[in-house]
Amino acid sequence: MPVEVTWWGHATCTVEDSGVRFLTDPLFARRLAHLRRRRGAVPPPEAARAEAVLVSHLHADHLHLPSLARLAPGTQVLVPHGARAAVPGLRRLDGYGLRLTEMGPGDEVTVEGVTVRAVPALHDGRRLPVGPHRAPALGYVVAGEARTYFAGDTGLFDDMAEAVGPVDVALLPVGGWGPYLGQGHLDAGRAAEALAALSPAAAVPVHYGTYWPIGLDGVRPHEFHAPGDEFVRHAAQLAPKVAVHLLDHGGRARPEVAR
């Protein structure tokens, strides 16, 4: 089994390759500021077990300090370059025994024999709502028995396929947490365009259908419910050879890849 992907909701996934577990953008909260979890249970304790964590950017729904504090001592946490300076709370994680590594596009680390490479993303990487642009937004490619691309949060950019390189599995954001998507995001249609450019063997849509602003349940609800199904439909038109795995929260996929 080259790779197994578990989607816990939002951008939080476990990618297991070669017996090594990678956790993406952990968010283990029922509520975050004005957002509440509307679908899927809060991930169980097993979701916090990983050899390494991949943090794509500094927004609080992707770099969530209380969730990182649940990780086991010794876990390696990859964060964008400049994250320590931009998010002082990260320094407190040293007390939990976590090992922080700052990454920039093109940087690589090896975790128990599996290589992780940081790749560019088109997204505002600041720790909002205030703060200078101190850290880039990143995606990551995990290369073991398979090559799995976690896009984080990103818009579509011209040289995406070249920057990411060949991949077997793509974890692509297809929505968001509010009625409207701003710049630097993929909706279902643009995510399918990215899929066509990347041309992996398999894909898993993420970053939709989990959190929604309190009090806005009746505002454009299709933007909460529909992105996964819309991505499947667009992908069938633009990238018909790609196997799309539409997962429920806590669901697992074992994509077939040829290496």
XYZ file of N, CA and C in Angstrom:
777
model
N 0.854 -1.202 0.000
C 0.000 0.000 0.000
C 0.880 1.239 0.000
N 0.977 1.936 -1.142
C 1.905 3.066 -1.206
C 1.483 4.258 -0.363
N 0.184 4.579 -0.291
C -0.234 5.763 0.451
C -1.686 5.589 0.892
N -1.978 6.120 2.078
C -3.348 6.167 2.577
C -3.628 7.589 3.043
N -4.783 8.122 2.646
C -5.171 9.484 2.991
C -6.443 9.432 3.819
N -6.436 10.109 4.965
C -7.626 10.275 5.796
C -7.955 11.754 5.862
N -9.194 12.103 5.556
C -9.633 13.497 5.649
C -10.416 13.672 6.936
N -9.924 14.546 7.810
C -10.561 14.818 9.092
C -11.486 16.024 9.025
N -11.497 16.736 7.901
C -12.278 17.952 7.750
C -11.385 19.153 7.527
N -11.967 20.191 6.874
C -11.252 21.406 6.522
C -9.975 21.012 5.769
N -8.802 21.518 6.155
C -7.560 21.162 5.467
C -6.761 20.112 6.224
N -7.381 19.470 7.201
C -6.685 18.523 8.064
C -6.788 17.114 7.495
N -5.638 16.558 7.137
C -5.562 15.204 6.596
C -4.398 14.470 7.243
N -4.504 13.164 7.282
C -3.363 12.308 7.570
C -2.953 11.621 6.284
N -1.690 11.751 5.940
C -1.113 11.061 4.790
C -0.108 10.061 5.338
N -0.373 8.778 5.120
C 0.556 7.749 5.579
C 1.242 7.128 4.370
N 2.556 7.196 4.375
C 3.359 6.672 3.278
C 4.571 5.981 3.879
N 4.824 4.745 3.461
C 5.987 3.983 3.938
C 5.981 3.827 5.447
N 4.784 3.786 6.032
C 4.664 3.648 7.473
C 4.890 4.926 8.249
N 5.060 6.052 7.563
C 5.287 7.348 8.206
C 4.021 8.184 8.057
N 3.581 8.781 9.169
C 2.338 9.551 9.169
C 2.641 11.050 9.130
N 2.002 11.735 8.186
C 2.105 13.184 8.057
C 0.717 13.772 8.275
N 0.645 14.817 9.075
C -0.621 15.475 9.401
C -0.587 16.883 8.828
N -1.626 17.252 8.086
C -1.647 18.563 7.446
C -2.556 19.525 8.212
N -2.081 20.731 8.424
C -2.846 21.852 8.990
C -3.852 21.401 10.053
N -3.369 20.836 11.179
C -4.301 20.274 12.167
C -5.202 21.333 12.792
N -6.505 21.053 12.774
C -7.498 21.918 13.400
C -8.482 21.018 14.133
N -8.287 20.914 15.447
C -9.071 20.018 16.292
C -9.977 20.844 17.207
N -10.823 21.658 16.622
C -11.655 22.573 17.407
C -13.094 22.499 16.936
N -14.015 22.585 17.872
C -15.428 22.675 17.506
C -15.778 24.099 17.091
N -15.048 25.063 17.651
C -15.290 26.457 17.305
C -13.965 27.191 17.233
N -13.859 28.088 16.271
C -12.679 28.940 16.116
C -13.175 30.343 15.808
N -13.047 31.246 16.796
C -13.510 32.626 16.637
C -14.975 32.613 16.190
N -15.272 33.154 15.004
C -16.651 33.251 14.531
C -17.090 32.019 13.745
N -16.233 31.013 13.673
C -16.557 29.805 12.926
C -16.949 28.685 13.881
N -17.891 27.868 13.446
C -18.186 26.648 14.197
C -18.221 25.473 13.233
N -17.890 24.335 13.764
C -17.882 23.114 12.963
C -19.318 22.646 12.778
N -19.755 22.591 11.542
C -21.130 22.227 11.231
C -21.255 20.794 10.740
N -20.178 20.164 10.362
C -20.258 18.804 9.847
C -19.048 18.021 10.323
N -19.304 16.773 10.714
C -18.215 15.899 11.137
C -17.813 16.143 12.574
N -17.508 15.071 13.279
C -17.057 15.184 14.664
C -15.654 15.781 14.710
N -15.316 16.387 15.830
C -13.934 16.820 16.044
C -13.043 15.584 15.935
N -11.926 15.683 15.228
C -11.086 14.496 15.036
C -10.709 13.827 16.351
N -10.652 12.498 16.361
C -10.326 11.756 17.580
C -8.855 11.900 17.941
N -8.477 11.463 19.147
C -7.067 11.591 19.560
C -6.080 10.956 18.583
N -6.484 9.881 17.906
C -5.557 9.220 16.980
C -5.129 10.149 15.846
N -5.952 11.160 15.537
C -5.599 12.070 14.449
C -4.374 12.908 14.774
N -4.092 13.091 16.050
C -2.942 13.903 16.455
C -1.641 13.115 16.442
N -1.706 11.843 16.083
C -0.493 11.019 16.057
C 0.152 11.115 14.686
N 1.359 11.624 14.639
C 2.074 11.777 13.375
C 3.555 11.932 13.653
N 4.352 11.527 12.690
C 5.791 11.775 12.786
C 6.112 13.222 12.434
N 5.335 13.805 11.524
C 5.589 15.190 11.117
C 4.271 15.861 10.769
N 4.236 17.166 10.988
C 3.067 17.991 10.690
C 3.469 19.023 9.646
N 2.610 19.216 8.637
C 2.866 20.168 7.569
C 1.908 21.336 7.728
N 2.431 22.507 8.048
C 1.620 23.717 8.213
C 1.820 24.584 6.980
N 0.730 24.861 6.277
C 0.844 25.532 4.983
C 1.009 27.037 5.090
N 0.336 27.677 6.053
C 0.458 29.130 6.211
C -0.056 29.522 7.585
N -0.021 30.820 7.878
C -0.178 31.278 9.256
C -1.605 31.606 9.656
N -2.572 31.530 8.772
C -3.951 31.807 9.167
C -4.366 30.859 10.284
N -5.200 31.351 11.190
C -5.493 30.618 12.414
C -6.228 29.309 12.178
N -6.897 29.152 11.036
C -7.567 27.886 10.756
C -6.628 26.881 10.091
N -5.361 27.263 9.922
C -4.353 26.353 9.384
C -3.181 26.197 10.353
N -2.790 27.269 11.006
C -1.812 27.195 12.094
C -2.581 27.485 13.387
N -3.067 26.420 14.026
C -3.921 26.536 15.216
C -3.126 26.041 16.418
N -2.704 26.980 17.242
C -1.783 26.647 18.331
C -2.340 25.600 19.295
N -3.609 25.690 19.734
C -4.110 24.640 20.648
C -4.084 23.247 20.023
N -4.302 23.160 18.728
C -4.238 21.853 18.072
C -2.803 21.340 18.011
N -1.858 22.222 17.712
C -0.458 21.808 17.701
C -0.005 21.353 19.084
N -0.573 21.945 20.130
C -0.204 21.573 21.499
C -0.651 20.156 21.845
N -1.529 19.563 21.052
C -1.991 18.202 21.302
C -1.063 17.147 20.717
N -0.076 17.573 19.958
C 0.845 16.625 19.347
C 1.781 16.017 20.381
N 2.249 14.822 20.092
C 3.162 14.142 21.009
C 4.529 14.812 21.003
N 5.210 14.845 22.145
C 6.583 15.378 22.170
C 7.450 14.663 21.142
N 8.307 15.418 20.497
C 9.184 14.869 19.481
C 8.661 14.991 18.071
N 7.362 15.359 17.929
C 6.807 15.525 16.591
C 7.500 16.676 15.874
N 7.865 16.468 14.623
C 8.469 17.525 13.825
C 7.361 18.336 13.167
N 7.429 19.654 13.274
C 6.413 20.546 12.724
C 7.084 21.448 11.696
N 6.667 21.318 10.441
C 7.204 22.134 9.362
C 6.306 23.341 9.182
N 6.894 24.532 9.231
C 6.144 25.781 9.128
C 6.828 26.690 8.113
N 6.100 27.658 7.557
C 6.732 28.584 6.615
C 7.837 29.404 7.272
N 8.836 29.743 6.472
C 9.944 30.566 6.963
C 9.411 31.892 7.512
N 9.854 32.252 8.710
C 9.406 33.475 9.356
C 8.256 33.275 10.319
N 7.768 32.041 10.449
C 6.603 31.788 11.297
C 6.881 32.101 12.760
N 8.056 31.768 13.245
C 8.361 32.035 14.670
C 8.274 33.521 14.985
N 8.777 34.352 14.084
C 8.746 35.792 14.326
C 7.334 36.341 14.215
N 6.543 35.782 13.300
C 5.201 36.305 13.057
C 4.178 35.806 14.071
N 4.416 34.640 14.652
C 3.469 34.036 15.596
C 4.238 33.713 16.869
N 4.356 34.676 17.793
C 5.143 34.436 19.009
C 4.685 33.216 19.798
N 3.401 32.880 19.713
C 2.905 31.718 20.449
C 3.563 30.416 20.041
N 4.149 30.380 18.846
C 4.844 29.168 18.427
C 6.006 28.837 19.351
N 6.594 29.859 19.935
C 7.757 29.614 20.808
C 7.359 28.814 22.039
N 6.114 28.948 22.447
C 5.657 28.188 23.620
C 5.595 26.699 23.339
N 5.509 26.339 22.067
C 5.424 24.922 21.732
C 6.715 24.181 22.043
N 7.823 24.931 22.193
C 9.068 24.281 22.593
C 8.880 23.561 23.923
N 8.013 24.119 24.761
C 7.748 23.497 26.049
C 7.006 22.179 25.931
N 6.397 21.922 24.776
C 5.715 20.651 24.543
C 6.642 19.630 23.880
N 7.880 20.025 23.625
C 8.837 19.102 23.029
C 8.693 18.923 21.538
N 8.023 19.871 20.864
C 7.887 19.780 19.424
C 9.139 20.340 18.741
N 9.435 19.838 17.569
C 10.617 20.270 16.814
C 10.163 21.063 15.604
N 10.334 22.387 15.665
C 9.894 23.268 14.589
C 10.992 23.433 13.551
N 10.620 23.314 12.292
C 11.531 23.527 11.169
C 10.890 24.520 10.218
N 11.555 25.642 9.967
C 11.025 26.627 9.032
C 11.437 26.264 7.611
N 10.485 26.441 6.682
C 10.681 26.014 5.296
C 10.352 27.152 4.340
N 11.037 27.186 3.223
C 10.701 28.063 2.113
C 10.545 27.235 0.851
N 9.968 27.803 -0.205
C 9.800 27.050 -1.445
C 11.117 26.440 -1.917
N 11.089 25.162 -2.218
C 12.280 24.449 -2.670
C 13.036 23.733 -1.572
N 12.790 24.088 -0.309
C 13.470 23.411 0.799
C 12.952 21.987 0.949
N 13.838 21.093 1.381
C 13.481 19.701 1.604
C 13.954 19.239 2.971
N 13.179 18.358 3.577
C 13.595 17.645 4.783
C 13.249 16.175 4.584
N 13.927 15.331 5.327
C 13.645 13.898 5.289
C 13.130 13.459 6.646
N 11.997 12.792 6.642
C 11.375 12.294 7.865
C 11.311 10.778 7.773
N 12.161 10.112 8.517
C 12.203 8.643 8.554
C 12.228 8.041 7.143
N 13.053 8.627 6.305
C 13.257 8.099 4.965
C 12.322 8.630 3.903
N 11.342 9.446 4.298
C 10.392 10.036 3.349
C 10.740 11.513 3.174
N 10.846 11.971 1.940
C 11.235 13.351 1.659
C 10.014 14.248 1.579
N 10.124 15.419 2.183
C 9.082 16.439 2.100
C 9.694 17.685 1.481
N 9.077 18.154 0.407
C 9.560 19.357 -0.284
C 8.496 20.442 -0.222
N 8.891 21.643 0.184
C 7.975 22.792 0.199
C 7.890 23.385 -1.194
N 6.666 23.729 -1.612
C 6.439 24.304 -2.935
C 5.623 25.585 -2.778
N 5.653 26.463 -3.764
C 4.942 27.746 -3.625
C 3.427 27.565 -3.607
N 2.761 28.549 -3.009
C 1.305 28.655 -3.060
C 0.953 30.118 -3.298
N -0.155 30.347 -3.975
C -0.625 31.712 -4.242
C -1.699 32.039 -3.215
N -1.273 32.639 -2.094
C -2.196 32.898 -0.989
C -1.533 33.906 -0.053
N -2.357 34.660 0.655
C -1.845 35.607 1.643
C -1.370 34.823 2.861
N -0.061 34.867 3.126
C 0.497 34.049 4.193
C 0.567 34.712 5.548
N 0.022 35.923 5.686
C 0.142 36.650 6.953
C -0.679 36.008 8.063
N -0.297 36.326 9.298
C -1.104 35.959 10.459
C -2.153 37.051 10.614
N -3.311 36.871 9.974
C -4.350 37.891 9.969
C -5.054 37.929 11.321
N -5.738 39.067 11.634
C -6.063 40.188 10.752
C -4.995 41.271 10.673
N -3.909 41.164 11.433
C -2.879 42.196 11.380
C -1.541 41.530 11.116
N -0.559 42.358 10.838
C 0.791 41.846 10.698
C 1.325 41.977 9.291
N 2.619 42.222 9.159
C 3.234 42.308 7.840
C 3.313 40.932 7.202
N 3.619 40.935 5.929
C 3.720 39.678 5.181
C 5.075 39.058 5.492
N 5.165 38.369 6.618
C 6.445 37.845 7.081
C 6.722 36.414 6.646
N 5.716 35.696 6.210
C 5.906 34.282 5.913
C 5.157 33.923 4.636
N 5.764 33.103 3.791
C 5.072 32.688 2.567
C 4.025 31.624 2.869
N 3.027 31.528 2.015
C 2.143 30.368 2.032
C 2.804 29.266 1.214
N 2.650 28.030 1.677
C 3.321 26.901 1.055
C 2.344 25.780 0.735
N 2.736 24.937 -0.191
C 2.224 23.588 -0.320
C 3.374 22.646 -0.015
N 3.086 21.353 0.023
C 4.131 20.367 0.309
C 3.931 19.150 -0.582
N 5.040 18.551 -1.003
C 5.011 17.279 -1.711
C 5.727 16.249 -0.846
N 4.982 15.217 -0.457
C 5.517 14.118 0.340
C 5.886 12.996 -0.620
N 7.162 12.639 -0.659
C 7.651 11.668 -1.640
C 8.259 10.464 -0.934
N 7.483 9.394 -0.894
C 7.954 8.110 -0.381
C 7.714 7.071 -1.453
N 6.818 6.120 -1.179
C 6.416 5.175 -2.211
C 5.536 5.844 -3.259
N 4.861 6.929 -2.862
C 4.084 7.754 -3.796
C 4.497 9.203 -3.596
N 4.034 10.070 -4.485
C 4.277 11.510 -4.360
C 2.921 12.175 -4.137
N 2.733 12.720 -2.930
C 1.445 13.297 -2.553
C 1.598 14.790 -2.360
N 0.779 15.550 -3.070
C 0.811 17.016 -3.016
C -0.309 17.515 -2.126
N 0.062 18.202 -1.059
C -0.897 18.923 -0.215
C -0.791 20.392 -0.581
N -1.858 20.955 -1.160
C -1.787 22.307 -1.701
C -1.953 23.385 -0.655
N -2.426 23.032 0.559
C -2.709 24.072 1.552
C -3.854 24.934 1.064
N -3.666 26.237 1.088
C -4.607 27.192 0.504
C -3.881 27.876 -0.641
N -4.456 27.880 -1.804
C -3.771 28.491 -2.944
C -4.767 28.870 -4.022
N -4.396 29.863 -4.802
C -5.083 30.128 -6.042
C -4.387 29.395 -7.164
N -4.953 29.490 -8.341
C -4.368 28.878 -9.532
C -3.305 29.819 -10.090
N -2.106 29.302 -10.334
C -1.073 30.153 -10.922
C -0.440 29.446 -12.108
N 0.140 30.239 -13.011
C 0.519 29.742 -14.337
C 1.503 28.581 -14.294
N 2.509 28.662 -13.420
C 3.538 27.626 -13.428
C 3.329 26.618 -12.294
N 2.077 26.402 -11.890
C 1.797 25.496 -10.773
C 2.361 24.098 -11.038
N 2.086 23.542 -12.207
C 2.535 22.180 -12.491
C 4.059 22.083 -12.454
N 4.731 23.104 -12.980
C 6.196 23.099 -12.972
C 6.724 23.236 -11.552
N 6.105 24.120 -10.735
C 6.579 24.345 -9.377
C 6.356 23.125 -8.490
N 5.239 22.442 -8.697
C 4.915 21.279 -7.870
C 5.669 20.048 -8.342
N 5.783 19.880 -9.644
C 6.440 18.712 -10.205
C 5.492 17.531 -10.321
N 5.995 16.396 -10.803
C 5.143 15.213 -10.977
C 4.617 14.722 -9.627
N 3.327 14.428 -9.558
C 2.724 13.906 -8.331
C 1.760 12.775 -8.696
N 1.536 11.906 -7.733
C 0.615 10.788 -7.900
C -0.754 11.076 -7.289
N -0.767 11.809 -6.178
C -1.999 12.121 -5.455
C -1.998 13.613 -5.146
N -3.135 14.270 -5.353
C -3.257 15.703 -5.076
C -4.391 15.934 -4.088
N -4.076 16.592 -2.971
C -5.072 17.021 -1.993
C -5.328 18.499 -2.264
N -6.480 18.803 -2.862
C -6.740 20.145 -3.375
C -7.890 20.810 -2.634
N -7.725 22.073 -2.230
C -8.848 22.820 -1.650
C -9.859 23.144 -2.735
N -11.146 22.978 -2.413
C -12.189 23.217 -3.420
C -13.243 24.210 -2.929
N -13.079 24.743 -1.728
C -14.058 25.678 -1.171
C -13.430 26.473 -0.041
N -14.252 26.855 0.931
C -13.751 27.657 2.036
C -14.645 27.539 3.246
N -14.641 28.586 4.070
C -15.447 28.561 5.299
C -16.475 29.701 5.329
N -16.746 30.312 4.201
C -17.711 31.400 4.178
C -18.442 31.466 2.857
N -19.421 32.361 2.756
C -20.242 32.425 1.548
C -19.477 32.812 0.293
N -18.329 33.495 0.456
C -17.593 33.968 -0.715
C -16.110 33.632 -0.554
N -15.471 33.279 -1.659
C -14.034 33.037 -1.671
C -13.324 34.283 -2.171
N -12.289 34.705 -1.446
C -11.488 35.831 -1.882
C -10.382 35.387 -2.820
N -9.463 36.307 -3.090
C -8.317 36.005 -3.932
C -7.453 34.939 -3.261
N -6.744 34.192 -4.088
C -5.820 33.207 -3.540
C -6.488 31.939 -3.055
N -7.650 31.596 -3.629
C -8.346 30.366 -3.277
C -8.732 29.615 -4.555
N -8.989 28.337 -4.396
C -9.549 27.536 -5.469
C -10.993 27.199 -5.138
N -11.893 27.455 -6.084
C -13.226 26.883 -5.973
C -13.211 25.561 -6.743
N -14.362 24.909 -6.848
C -14.391 23.585 -7.467
C -13.911 23.625 -8.914
N -14.326 24.650 -9.659
C -13.931 24.737 -11.055
C -12.444 24.983 -11.234
N -11.903 25.948 -10.472
C -10.469 26.238 -10.594
C -9.628 25.072 -10.071
N -10.128 24.373 -9.050
C -9.404 23.202 -8.554
C -9.333 22.127 -9.634
N -10.403 21.981 -10.419
C -10.373 21.017 -11.522
C -9.381 21.455 -12.598
N -9.255 22.759 -12.836
C -8.235 23.238 -13.775
C -6.837 22.902 -13.258
N -6.626 23.088 -11.951
C -5.337 22.719 -11.363
C -5.096 21.226 -11.514
N -6.127 20.447 -11.312
C -6.009 18.997 -11.445
C -5.591 18.614 -12.857
N -6.190 19.253 -13.843
C -5.841 18.955 -15.229
C -4.384 19.294 -15.514
N -3.895 20.389 -14.920
C -2.497 20.781 -15.135
C -1.533 19.834 -14.420
N -1.887 19.414 -13.210
C -1.002 18.559 -12.414
C -1.003 17.120 -12.906
N -2.164 16.647 -13.365
C -2.329 15.309 -13.932
C -1.833 14.189 -13.012
N -2.313 14.154 -11.759
C -1.955 13.031 -10.897
C -2.809 11.810 -11.228
N -2.525 10.696 -10.577
C -3.371 9.516 -10.747
C -4.663 9.643 -9.952
N -4.605 10.363 -8.817
C -5.757 10.432 -7.927
C -5.796 11.779 -7.229
N -6.981 12.137 -6.742
C -7.153 13.408 -6.038
C -8.173 13.244 -4.925
N -8.015 14.074 -3.896
C -8.963 14.145 -2.790
C -9.310 15.612 -2.579
N -10.588 15.998 -2.712
C -10.968 17.393 -2.426
C -11.062 17.637 -0.929
N -10.536 18.781 -0.494
C -10.536 19.146 0.927
C -10.913 20.625 1.058
N -10.910 21.114 2.292
C -11.132 22.530 2.593
C -12.521 22.988 2.147
N -13.525 22.260 2.586
C -14.911 22.653 2.322
C -15.800 21.866 3.283
N -17.031 22.321 3.458
C -18.042 21.534 4.139
C -17.742 21.185 5.577
N -16.990 22.026 6.291
C -16.655 21.720 7.687
C -17.015 22.883 8.599
N -16.430 24.049 8.374
C -16.661 25.228 9.226
C -17.465 26.274 8.464
N -18.266 27.045 9.231
C -19.092 28.082 8.640
C -19.320 29.167 9.684
N -19.400 30.430 9.271
C -19.593 31.509 10.246
C -20.909 31.354 11.013
N -20.841 31.595 12.293
C -22.020 31.537 13.149
C -23.033 32.580 12.688
N -24.277 32.161 12.558
C -25.346 33.070 12.157
C -25.546 33.195 10.667
N -24.681 32.547 9.868
C -24.796 32.665 8.413
C -25.183 31.336 7.758
N -25.843 30.469 8.507
C -26.190 29.154 7.969
C -27.059 29.256 6.725
N -27.899 30.293 6.644
C -28.811 30.418 5.522
C -28.295 31.253 4.376
N -27.038 31.727 4.466
C -26.462 32.583 3.422
C -25.628 31.722 2.476
N -26.101 31.625 1.227
C -25.415 30.849 0.190
C -24.993 29.455 0.707
N -25.933 28.671 1.261
C -25.559 27.382 1.850
C -24.941 26.417 0.851
N -25.204 26.605 -0.451
C -24.595 25.712 -1.433
C -23.081 25.813 -1.418
N -22.539 26.979 -1.000
C -21.088 27.132 -0.931
C -20.493 26.270 0.180
N -21.326 25.848 1.135
C -20.886 24.928 2.175
C -21.026 23.479 1.710
N -22.177 23.156 1.137
C -22.510 21.761 0.864
C -21.979 21.248 -0.474
N -21.923 22.098 -1.503
C -21.783 21.617 -2.871
C -20.369 21.450 -3.418
N -19.311 22.096 -2.869
C -18.027 22.080 -3.580
C -17.467 20.702 -3.882
N -17.626 19.733 -2.988
C -17.084 18.409 -3.256
C -17.702 17.776 -4.485
N -19.026 17.772 -4.542
C -19.714 17.197 -5.697
C -19.423 17.989 -6.974
N -19.332 19.314 -6.851
C -19.024 20.127 -8.024
C -17.621 19.825 -8.543
N -16.684 19.594 -7.633
C -15.326 19.249 -8.050
C -15.322 17.927 -8.810
N -16.066 16.946 -8.313
C -16.145 15.666 -9.008
C -16.665 15.870 -10.434
N -17.699 16.707 -10.570
C -18.289 16.950 -11.884
C -17.304 17.660 -12.824
N -16.655 18.712 -12.312
C -15.697 19.447 -13.155
C -14.489 18.574 -13.500
N -14.029 17.781 -12.534
C -12.867 16.925 -12.780
C -13.167 15.892 -13.859
N -14.391 15.378 -13.876
C -14.763 14.401 -14.901
C -14.677 15.000 -16.292
N -14.894 16.311 -16.410
C -14.827 16.983 -17.701
C -13.406 17.361 -18.079
N -12.639 17.892 -17.101
C -11.324 18.445 -17.404
C -10.180 17.456 -17.200
N -10.350 16.483 -16.320
C -9.281 15.519 -16.029
C -9.893 14.133 -15.857
N -10.494 13.583 -16.914
C -11.272 12.348 -16.776
C -10.454 11.127 -16.374
N -9.151 11.167 -16.548
C -8.331 10.007 -16.190
C -7.950 9.985 -14.710
N -8.244 11.066 -13.983
C -7.884 11.141 -12.567
C -8.993 10.513 -11.723
N -8.618 9.622 -10.829
C -9.576 9.017 -9.905
C -9.786 9.970 -8.727
N -11.000 10.493 -8.582
C -11.304 11.428 -7.506
C -11.971 10.670 -6.362
N -11.409 10.818 -5.166
C -11.933 10.166 -3.959
C -12.656 11.224 -3.131
N -13.976 11.182 -3.134
C -14.798 12.115 -2.375
C -15.062 11.484 -1.009
N -14.431 12.010 0.028
C -14.460 11.391 1.342
C -15.439 12.082 2.282
N -16.025 11.311 3.174
C -16.716 11.869 4.331
C -15.676 12.240 5.380
N -16.083 13.020 6.374
C -15.160 13.342 7.460
C -14.747 12.056 8.182
N -13.452 11.874 8.309
C -12.929 10.646 8.896
C -12.775 9.522 7.898
N -13.144 9.769 6.628
C -13.034 8.747 5.593
C -11.613 8.576 5.106
N -11.315 7.368 4.607
C -9.975 7.032 4.142
C -10.001 6.608 2.684
N -8.908 6.907 1.994
C -8.720 6.457 0.617
C -7.334 5.862 0.473
N -7.240 4.818 -0.346
C -5.955 4.223 -0.680
C -5.804 4.283 -2.184
N -5.381 5.436 -2.689
C -5.299 5.618 -4.145
C -4.325 4.630 -4.787
N -4.699 4.152 -5.934
C -3.817 3.299 -6.727
C -2.918 4.189 -7.570
N -1.629 4.013 -7.376
C -0.663 4.811 -8.137
C 0.354 3.866 -8.757
N 0.853 4.234 -9.901
C 1.866 3.428 -10.589
C 3.207 4.116 -10.450
N 4.166 3.438 -9.856
C 5.506 4.001 -9.704
C 6.528 3.096 -10.377
